[in-house]
Amino acid sequence: MRLSTRTSLLGCLALLTPASAFAVEPEANELAPITVSEQGEQSAEATKIELEREQALTPGGVTLMEAEDLTERNVVSIGDMLRYVPGMWTATGSTGDGTFLSSRGSNLDAVAYDGNGIKLMIDGLPVTAADGNNHNSFIDPLASRYAVIARGANAMTYGASTLGGAINFISPTARTTNNQAYLSAGSHGTVQNSVTGGVVAGDFDGLVTVEQRSYDGFRGHQEQQRGGVYANTGWQISDTVKNRFYFTYVDNDQELAGALRQDQFDDDPYQANPDNVTGNFLYNVEKWRAANRTEWALSDTSRLVVGFSFEDQSLYHPIVQNPFFSLLIDTDQTTFGTTVRYDKQLGNHDLLLGLNYGQTWVKGGNYQHSGGIRGALSTKVDNKADNLEVFAMDRWHFAERWTLVYGAQAVTGTREVDNVTVSSGAERNPKDTYESINPRVGVIYQIADRSELFANVSKLYEAPTLYELEDDADASDETLDAMQGVVGEIGTRGAAPLGQSNEWHWEVSVYYAQIEDEILSMDDPAVPGTSLTLNVEDTIHAGVEALVGASFALGDSEHRIEPLLSMTYNDFTFDNDPVYGDNQLPVAPNFFIKGEVMYRHGNGFFAGPTFDIVDDRYGDFANNKDIDGYELLGLRTGVTRDSWEVYLEGRNLTDEVYVTNVSVSDNENVNPVGIQAGEPRSVYAGVRFEF
């Protein structure tokens, strides 16, 4: 894959030198003005340049990806998209396109469905709920034009201070994307297709994508049917003002195969958990989202962006059934969000002021059920959360090669869980307010035109989600503390020639974070299928993230070899904990390597192997359950032309049996860890053509 970080680095690092940043050459040590195209709507290249500029002004790990490059391989989930992004541990296979997602050690517990620790956005507007959960979030990577992955505290550009950072998906428009159709199919009954069509008429434009996915699954009880519509319309109101409206609708019906005990896994790793079949466990979500974004070019050097979003999700989720207890969650989650960003370039200073505000309501109930058919109401649910983030940042180009980045985020939010047991009338009502000020300081030194060094020290802060408060091990109305800590990071990124016709690129970050009151959860042995959540006094999250790639000419420019290697080393541990000592945190492996070596011809033909090397990991906090590492081998080939593209991909060609998802327990010897198999040998093919 031609990962966009390579090409983006070529341009974005040069942006740190003001003279090369824009068409109009500014005075020495003075940043160039923000520009708006004559038609008021940026082209795809202009959008990319703006994103690269933000990347270049961040003193830490940030990756920019182009969704167009994803059509060279089978991509159905965020996990597929993030394959080569270092520091991001993803695991797929629990559902058709669901992904366990962890960045720098976020979300390493039993509440994998919560998906907290990473803030998800579309066009700078929130998808993540106000309490920080991503439980019902469905984002089709192929419905985006770009994605920016800001790991850890580097997400302050978007107002986030979470442990894992943020991912911002940039929507295509009729001005940045051609009309196209896409079809892919392959193993396990996989069929995915989409059609994108748009029109530009003067100051107006519109784009609609309709997509559908069906999947039988490689395990029992894993069938999925999903359909979606993604649309946006734009209006260039004047030379300085533009507005865009967005609409998304997704209907996803998904069977859940469930986790297995080790003995069940050894017997048949691809079977469904028998309880999931008997209980007909499902994960059915219907959601719609509307958003609006207005941008004003106030002057040549200042810009104001104001956006609003509204999302409604309906969840039908039978998830527990045993002789003693059954649970079916039937709720509606509604989230409102607003974002304000003001950019001002003042001499050598690039100023950013921002505000994010969100409110989330969860209403409905927990029901008894039999075989997935809803029965009597057991618990009334009326939960709510709000969150306000105000942030300010200055990127000060104080010398020819130096940029100082400093700023702070202030956050305040409330969480309130209101659960009433129908049979007794007992009410559980934990609620609290969480507040913090989170400073950040960093520096960027430009070694050469296309390479730089960076470093930063930042405060991390993350309040509990409503799910975590509901699962608090302390069943009283006492609340969990927010987790917080300090992280330091150093690194380098860049690109450089290797001889006359060759080039290599790199991205390396080393970070170390000390966390207080990290929020972790484990399976509740008393009620299988549910979880207990608690604060852990001290933990350490440290790691090394590296992405290295190159392009080598073979004789002439028509033939090239392009290797790409993404490497991550993790050191996530308890820190002198009274119960767990210095044990490793579960789920994330000590290291993992993902790579490919592609041959490319000037006529668009490509072919080459792909590989994964994943180290061992633990499945419980007591470190009594060791999850074996694994090695996977794949192969990709295809042809890319200006208006069409076709690919063929084989995965896990040696048919390795391995564990991908882990449901954490406190101690394997007391409560067995749940594990789920990864994808067996599979073959996929796809075609895309423009019209």
XYZ file of C-alpha atoms in Angstrom, residues 266-663:
398
model
C -9.014 -25.865 21.353
C -11.977 -28.001 20.348
C -13.121 -25.664 17.533
C -11.822 -22.078 17.384
C -14.485 -21.042 14.863
C -17.543 -22.252 16.734
C -19.895 -19.782 18.339
C -20.245 -19.734 22.078
C -23.224 -22.047 22.728
C -24.857 -19.432 24.964
C -24.731 -16.898 22.116
C -26.619 -19.284 19.842
C -29.216 -20.281 22.446
C -29.711 -16.665 23.498
C -29.538 -15.381 19.905
C -27.172 -12.601 20.951
C -27.410 -9.653 18.562
C -25.941 -6.203 18.083
C -28.477 -4.279 16.014
C -27.973 -0.551 15.618
C -29.888 1.962 13.558
C -28.520 5.478 13.534
C -28.792 8.747 11.694
C -26.632 11.826 11.965
C -26.994 15.374 10.652
C -24.276 18.012 10.832
C -23.535 21.483 9.529
C -20.227 23.321 9.169
C -19.705 26.980 8.248
C -16.323 28.524 7.528
C -15.604 32.256 7.388
C -12.358 33.680 6.009
C -12.362 36.755 8.221
C -9.180 38.099 6.625
C -6.112 36.873 4.790
C -4.703 35.642 8.113
C -7.731 34.554 10.152
C -10.515 32.029 9.876
C -13.538 31.011 11.946
C -15.253 27.607 11.743
C -18.540 26.826 13.490
C -20.187 23.412 13.372
C -23.121 21.522 14.841
C -24.028 17.833 14.838
C -26.952 15.744 16.008
C -27.007 11.954 16.154
C -29.602 9.408 17.232
C -28.798 5.723 17.767
C -31.229 2.896 18.510
C -29.660 -0.199 20.054
C -31.258 -3.662 20.326
C -28.737 -5.882 22.051
C -29.525 -9.254 23.677
C -26.198 -10.119 25.324
C -26.677 -12.375 28.399
C -28.814 -15.474 28.925
C -28.214 -18.162 31.522
C -30.393 -20.079 34.017
C -30.100 -17.259 36.545
C -30.065 -14.035 34.554
C -30.771 -12.600 31.123
C -30.049 -9.155 29.708
C -31.301 -7.405 26.586
C -30.359 -3.729 26.199
C -32.928 -1.674 24.297
C -31.968 2.001 24.390
C -31.881 5.190 22.355
C -28.734 7.317 22.571
C -28.959 10.922 21.417
C -25.920 13.177 21.114
C -25.717 16.866 20.285
C -22.366 18.498 19.619
C -20.937 21.832 18.598
C -17.455 22.947 17.641
C -15.927 26.407 17.245
C -12.397 26.967 15.911
C -10.627 30.259 15.338
C -7.257 30.371 13.543
C -5.158 33.521 13.471
C -1.700 34.015 12.026
C 0.003 36.913 13.734
C 3.567 37.502 12.631
C 5.556 34.429 13.657
C 2.646 33.028 15.679
C 0.023 30.574 14.454
C -2.770 30.830 17.014
C -5.601 28.357 17.513
C -8.578 28.854 19.824
C -11.299 26.249 20.069
C -14.356 24.995 21.879
C -16.109 21.615 21.833
C -19.379 21.009 23.620
C -21.485 17.875 23.667
C -24.528 16.403 25.403
C -25.588 12.756 25.379
C -28.787 11.163 26.648
C -29.370 7.418 26.940
C -32.986 6.380 27.521
C -34.634 2.977 27.508
C -34.141 -0.092 29.587
C -32.568 -3.428 30.332
C -34.974 -6.291 29.673
C -35.213 -9.976 30.268
C -35.310 -12.040 27.107
C -35.482 -15.539 25.712
C -33.677 -16.308 22.483
C -33.327 -12.613 21.673
C -37.049 -11.911 22.043
C -37.604 -9.046 24.472
C -39.441 -9.872 27.682
C -40.214 -7.973 30.864
C -38.491 -4.700 31.728
C -36.019 -5.208 34.568
C -34.225 -1.825 34.778
C -35.235 1.625 33.580
C -32.304 3.555 32.145
C -32.121 7.364 32.019
C -28.467 8.383 31.784
C -26.970 11.653 30.634
C -23.609 13.322 30.184
C -22.208 16.611 28.963
C -18.691 17.732 28.214
C -17.107 21.120 27.504
C -13.562 21.470 26.175
C -11.961 24.881 25.689
C -8.461 24.939 24.252
C -5.855 27.435 23.105
C -2.581 26.833 21.326
C 0.252 28.887 19.852
C 2.695 27.535 17.261
C 5.514 30.100 17.495
C 8.110 30.026 14.714
C 10.715 31.799 16.851
C 13.802 30.995 14.769
C 14.667 29.821 11.284
C 14.365 26.098 12.063
C 12.543 26.160 15.399
C 8.857 26.112 16.297
C 7.630 26.238 19.891
C 4.171 24.745 20.460
C 2.419 25.502 23.732
C -1.136 25.620 24.958
C -3.715 24.192 27.321
C -7.111 22.553 27.416
C -9.726 23.196 30.085
C -12.398 20.520 30.407
C -15.504 20.248 32.525
C -18.180 17.597 32.277
C -20.933 15.839 34.179
C -21.922 12.185 34.244
C -25.174 10.903 35.710
C -26.422 7.327 35.761
C -30.070 6.851 36.780
C -31.057 3.176 36.844
C -34.243 2.027 38.561
C -34.879 -1.660 39.296
C -38.499 -2.297 38.339
C -39.169 -5.161 40.757
C -38.067 -3.282 43.889
C -38.122 0.366 42.883
C -34.514 0.705 44.051
C -32.671 3.520 42.346
C -28.956 3.695 41.608
C -27.915 7.256 40.818
C -24.137 7.848 40.728
C -23.315 11.293 39.370
C -20.357 13.624 39.436
C -18.671 16.610 37.826
C -15.182 16.269 36.365
C -12.896 19.251 35.773
C -9.271 19.725 34.817
C -6.784 22.051 33.123
C -4.347 20.196 30.900
C -1.250 22.061 29.667
C 1.027 21.066 26.807
C 4.404 22.290 25.551
C 6.465 21.010 22.646
C 9.166 21.947 20.182
C 9.907 21.136 16.539
C 13.362 21.423 14.994
C 13.630 21.170 11.237
C 16.802 19.246 10.391
C 16.421 19.673 6.634
C 13.708 20.629 4.172
C 11.951 17.278 4.597
C 12.957 16.025 8.038
C 12.465 17.154 11.614
C 12.861 16.316 15.282
C 10.097 16.911 17.823
C 9.419 16.611 21.539
C 6.551 17.407 23.889
C 5.359 17.100 27.474
C 1.602 17.041 28.054
C -1.040 16.284 30.635
C -3.581 13.539 29.938
C -7.098 13.544 31.349
C -10.096 11.301 30.794
C -13.340 11.139 32.781
C -15.286 7.852 33.048
C -17.978 6.928 30.548
C -21.566 6.192 31.539
C -20.908 2.503 30.851
C -18.013 2.545 33.302
C -20.120 4.235 35.973
C -22.862 1.648 35.474
C -20.303 -1.141 35.919
C -18.513 0.422 38.906
C -17.311 -2.342 41.245
C -18.541 -0.145 44.097
C -22.281 -0.682 43.688
C -23.109 2.416 45.769
C -23.660 5.894 44.368
C -19.966 6.701 44.788
C -18.344 7.500 41.445
C -15.122 6.611 39.737
C -12.319 9.161 39.590
C -11.118 10.535 36.287
C -7.824 9.121 35.134
C -5.005 11.581 34.538
C -1.286 11.609 33.987
C 1.734 13.170 32.332
C 3.300 11.977 29.077
C 6.607 12.876 27.494
C 7.396 12.155 23.850
C 10.339 12.570 21.494
C 10.606 11.594 17.866
C 11.467 12.318 14.280
C 9.821 12.108 10.886
C 10.919 12.876 7.383
C 11.949 11.735 3.929
C 15.283 11.726 2.130
C 16.767 10.517 -1.166
C 18.828 7.343 -1.430
C 20.892 7.948 -4.522
C 19.443 9.443 -7.679
C 16.181 7.486 -8.099
C 15.481 6.070 -4.647
C 13.897 7.512 -1.552
C 13.029 6.491 1.985
C 10.736 7.934 4.655
C 10.327 7.436 8.370
C 8.202 8.300 11.383
C 9.420 7.407 14.894
C 7.993 8.317 18.319
C 9.121 7.269 21.790
C 6.783 8.097 24.681
C 6.499 7.490 28.432
C 3.345 8.207 30.457
C 2.655 7.909 34.188
C -1.065 7.476 34.817
C -3.014 7.887 38.054
C -6.437 6.307 38.625
C -6.565 4.518 35.284
C -10.057 3.124 34.753
C -9.996 -0.628 34.051
C -12.671 -3.293 33.965
C -12.845 -7.071 34.128
C -15.500 -9.722 33.569
C -17.770 -10.187 36.572
C -17.469 -13.859 37.594
C -20.778 -13.649 39.479
C -22.738 -12.579 36.376
C -21.069 -13.828 33.160
C -21.361 -11.338 30.326
C -21.201 -8.290 32.595
C -18.246 -6.305 33.889
C -16.831 -4.627 36.978
C -14.953 -1.329 36.690
C -12.469 0.239 39.106
C -9.709 2.830 39.407
C -6.136 1.526 39.527
C -3.837 3.782 41.513
C -0.745 3.888 39.264
C 0.114 2.524 35.826
C 2.792 3.171 33.216
C 2.208 3.424 29.475
C 5.379 3.561 27.407
C 6.240 2.581 23.888
C 8.069 3.021 20.616
C 6.201 3.641 17.362
C 7.984 3.434 14.020
C 6.961 3.524 10.376
C 9.665 3.071 7.738
C 9.204 2.802 4.000
C 11.136 3.258 0.781
C 10.884 3.257 -3.000
C 13.740 1.681 -4.971
C 14.131 1.864 -8.753
C 15.020 -1.368 -10.553
C 17.065 -0.270 -13.516
C 14.633 2.405 -14.667
C 11.672 4.285 -13.260
C 9.186 1.797 -14.756
C 10.041 -0.869 -12.181
C 10.110 -0.188 -8.450
C 10.207 -2.085 -5.175
C 8.387 -0.371 -2.289
C 8.765 -1.936 1.174
C 6.719 -0.626 4.121
C 7.221 -1.607 7.756
C 5.156 -0.538 10.778
C 6.608 -1.503 14.171
C 5.264 -0.947 17.676
C 6.783 -1.824 21.042
C 4.513 -1.603 24.112
C 5.386 -1.478 27.801
C 2.071 -1.122 29.667
C 2.308 -2.108 33.331
C 0.884 -1.653 36.791
C 3.229 0.431 38.919
C 3.801 -1.112 42.358
C 0.113 -1.929 42.697
C -0.917 -3.492 46.056
C -2.723 -6.327 44.211
C -1.025 -6.658 40.823
C 2.486 -5.428 41.628
C 4.291 -4.544 38.396
C 2.298 -6.946 36.202
C 1.771 -6.184 32.555
C -1.587 -4.839 31.449
C -3.488 -7.375 29.333
C -4.708 -7.386 25.718
C -1.933 -5.455 23.944
C 1.088 -7.502 22.783
C 4.631 -6.553 23.778
C 5.373 -5.800 20.147
C 3.770 -6.173 16.742
C 5.108 -5.686 13.227
C 3.063 -5.288 10.070
C 4.562 -4.863 6.646
C 4.553 -5.439 2.935
C 6.993 -5.460 0.015
C 5.336 -4.333 -3.215
C 6.630 -4.479 -6.773
C 5.137 -1.673 -8.868
C 5.271 -1.168 -12.615
C 4.736 2.134 -14.363
C 1.619 0.756 -16.063
C -0.118 0.450 -12.655
C 0.494 -3.230 -11.950
C 1.475 -4.112 -8.371
C 2.119 -7.344 -6.475
C 3.839 -8.429 -3.312
C 3.655 -10.195 0.049
C 2.228 -8.856 3.308
C 3.098 -10.086 6.775
C 2.196 -9.751 10.469
C 4.388 -10.666 13.457
C 2.618 -10.383 16.818
C 4.184 -11.139 20.199
C 2.600 -12.825 23.227
C 0.235 -10.948 25.548
C -1.707 -11.575 28.716
C -5.440 -12.046 29.052
C -5.830 -11.270 32.752
C -4.564 -8.744 35.283
C -2.908 -11.487 37.351
C -0.798 -12.478 34.308
C -1.809 -16.116 34.644
C -3.239 -16.345 31.126
C -0.706 -16.130 28.305
C -2.057 -15.518 24.798
C 0.320 -16.912 22.196
C 1.767 -14.684 19.520
C 1.442 -15.484 15.828
C 2.796 -14.840 12.326
C 0.599 -14.259 9.270
C 1.498 -14.223 5.584
C -0.566 -12.634 2.806
C -0.332 -11.559 -0.813
C -1.762 -8.646 -2.791
C -1.820 -7.935 -6.496
C -3.746 -5.679 -8.827
C -3.734 -2.891 -11.376
C -4.342 0.813 -10.749
C -5.205 3.136 -13.628
C -6.476 6.711 -13.785
C -10.163 5.779 -13.879
C -10.301 2.175 -12.664
C -8.650 -0.204 -10.262
C -8.781 -3.929 -9.516
C -7.175 -5.958 -6.740
C -6.867 -9.540 -5.457
C -5.807 -10.171 -1.851
C -5.048 -13.346 0.076
C -4.827 -13.286 3.867
C -3.416 -15.779 6.341
C -2.262 -18.025 3.512
C -0.775 -20.577 5.941
C -4.188 -20.857 7.690
C -2.744 -20.017 11.102
C -5.113 -20.449 14.063
C -4.639 -17.477 16.375
C -6.387 -15.297 18.956
C -7.416 -11.781 18.011
C -9.927 -10.541 20.642
C -9.570 -11.006 24.402
C -12.203 -10.486 27.117
